[in-house]
Short mmCIF file of C-alpha atoms in Angstrom, two decimals:
data_model
loop_
_atom_site.label_atom_id
_atom_site.label_comp_id
_atom_site.label_asym_id
_atom_site.label_seq_id
_atom_site.Cartn_x
_atom_site.Cartn_y
_atom_site.Cartn_z
CA MET G 1 -68.08 -18.10 17.84
CA SER G 2 -67.91 -21.21 19.96
CA PRO G 3 -66.02 -21.48 23.24
CA ASP G 4 -63.87 -24.17 21.60
CA ASP G 5 -62.83 -21.81 18.80
CA LEU G 6 -61.93 -19.11 21.29
CA LYS G 7 -59.92 -21.63 23.32
CA ARG G 8 -58.14 -22.82 20.17
CA ARG G 9 -57.13 -19.25 19.37
CA ILE G 10 -55.84 -18.59 22.87
CA ASP G 11 -53.95 -21.90 22.93
CA ALA G 12 -52.28 -21.10 19.59
CA ILE G 13 -51.10 -17.72 20.87
CA GLU G 14 -49.85 -19.17 24.15
CA GLU G 15 -48.03 -22.07 22.47
CA GLY G 16 -46.32 -19.73 20.01
CA TYR G 17 -45.33 -17.32 22.75
CA GLU G 18 -43.75 -20.13 24.77
CA PHE G 19 -41.83 -21.32 21.70
CA PHE G 20 -40.56 -17.79 21.00
CA LEU G 21 -39.34 -17.42 24.59
CA ALA G 22 -37.51 -20.76 24.42
CA TYR G 23 -35.99 -19.84 21.05
CA ALA G 24 -34.85 -16.43 22.30
CA ALA G 25 -33.25 -18.04 25.36
CA GLN G 26 -30.93 -20.01 23.05
CA GLY G 27 -29.24 -16.81 21.92
CA LEU G 28 -29.08 -17.87 18.27
CA THR G 29 -28.27 -15.09 15.81
CA ASP G 30 -30.06 -16.77 12.90
CA ASP G 31 -32.00 -19.91 12.11
CA SER G 32 -29.43 -21.60 9.88
CA ALA G 33 -28.19 -23.93 12.64
CA SER G 34 -31.60 -25.41 13.35
CA LYS G 35 -35.04 -26.08 11.94
CA ALA G 36 -36.38 -23.40 14.24
CA GLY G 37 -36.86 -20.94 11.37
CA GLU G 38 -39.52 -23.14 9.84
CA GLN G 39 -41.17 -23.57 13.23
CA ILE G 40 -41.10 -19.83 13.89
CA ARG G 41 -42.82 -19.13 10.58
CA SER G 42 -45.41 -21.78 11.39
CA TYR G 43 -46.10 -20.22 14.80
CA LEU G 44 -46.30 -16.76 13.23
CA ARG G 45 -48.93 -18.02 10.79
CA GLY G 46 -50.79 -19.52 13.74
CA PHE G 47 -50.56 -16.18 15.57
CA GLU G 48 -51.94 -14.35 12.56
CA GLU G 49 -54.84 -16.77 12.20
CA ALA G 50 -55.59 -16.68 15.94
CA LEU G 51 -55.51 -12.88 16.13
CA ASP G 52 -57.70 -12.39 13.08
CA GLY G 53 -61.12 -11.69 14.57
CA LEU G 54 -60.05 -12.38 18.17
CA PRO G 55 -61.52 -9.15 19.61
CA GLU G 56 -64.82 -9.89 17.90
CA ALA G 57 -64.73 -13.45 19.22
CA PHE G 58 -64.27 -12.20 22.78
CA GLN G 59 -67.01 -9.63 22.34
CA ALA G 60 -69.38 -12.28 21.01
CA ARG G 61 -68.67 -14.51 24.01
CA LEU G 62 -69.26 -11.62 26.38
CA LEU G 63 -72.55 -10.79 24.73
CA GLU G 64 -73.66 -14.40 25.08
CA GLY G 65 -73.81 -13.80 28.81
CA GLU G 66 -71.55 -16.35 30.47
CA ALA G 67 -68.39 -14.29 30.47
CA GLY G 68 -70.31 -11.02 30.70
CA ASP G 69 -71.93 -12.09 33.96
CA ALA G 70 -68.53 -13.06 35.35
CA ALA G 71 -67.01 -9.74 34.28
CA ALA G 72 -69.87 -7.79 35.83
CA SER G 73 -69.48 -9.56 39.16
CA THR G 74 -65.69 -9.11 39.36
CA ALA G 75 -65.05 -5.70 37.80
CA PRO G 76 -64.55 -2.79 40.21
CA GLY G 77 -67.92 -1.18 40.83
CA GLY G 78 -69.82 -3.96 39.02
CA GLY G 79 -72.70 -3.04 36.71
CA ALA G 80 -71.84 0.08 34.70
CA GLY G 81 -68.24 -0.08 35.91
CA ALA G 82 -68.02 -3.60 34.56
CA ALA G 83 -69.29 -2.49 31.16
CA GLU G 84 -66.63 0.23 31.03
CA ALA G 85 -63.92 -2.24 32.08
CA VAL G 86 -64.99 -4.73 29.40
CA THR G 87 -65.07 -1.99 26.75
CA ALA G 88 -61.59 -0.83 27.76
CA ALA G 89 -60.25 -4.40 27.70
CA LEU G 90 -61.72 -5.01 24.24
CA ASP G 91 -60.16 -1.74 23.01
CA VAL G 92 -56.73 -2.91 24.20
CA LEU G 93 -57.25 -6.32 22.62
CA ARG G 94 -58.20 -4.69 19.30
CA ARG G 95 -55.09 -2.49 19.34
CA ASP G 96 -52.85 -5.45 20.18
CA ALA G 97 -54.43 -7.71 17.55
CA ASP G 98 -54.00 -5.00 14.91
CA ALA G 99 -50.35 -4.33 15.81
#
């Protein structure tokens, strides 16, 4: 998976999240007064597409070395500690993506 694809996925999730926060702040009880319902469904589809395979995409990037080297140098304990931290982070990402 390319870095651009991973970035596209993250951007889609972030953009949808920001829209949901703005929508919630309006205090609307339903979507009949605006076109927001259509937008929400569009963002939800984007979320679903972005989350599908996201943990595997992160894992692939880590295995390619660039991100793995960065994780190893910044995780507490480095080395083996970094591997455990990355595994734990991927486990959380898998659970969240499946939820």
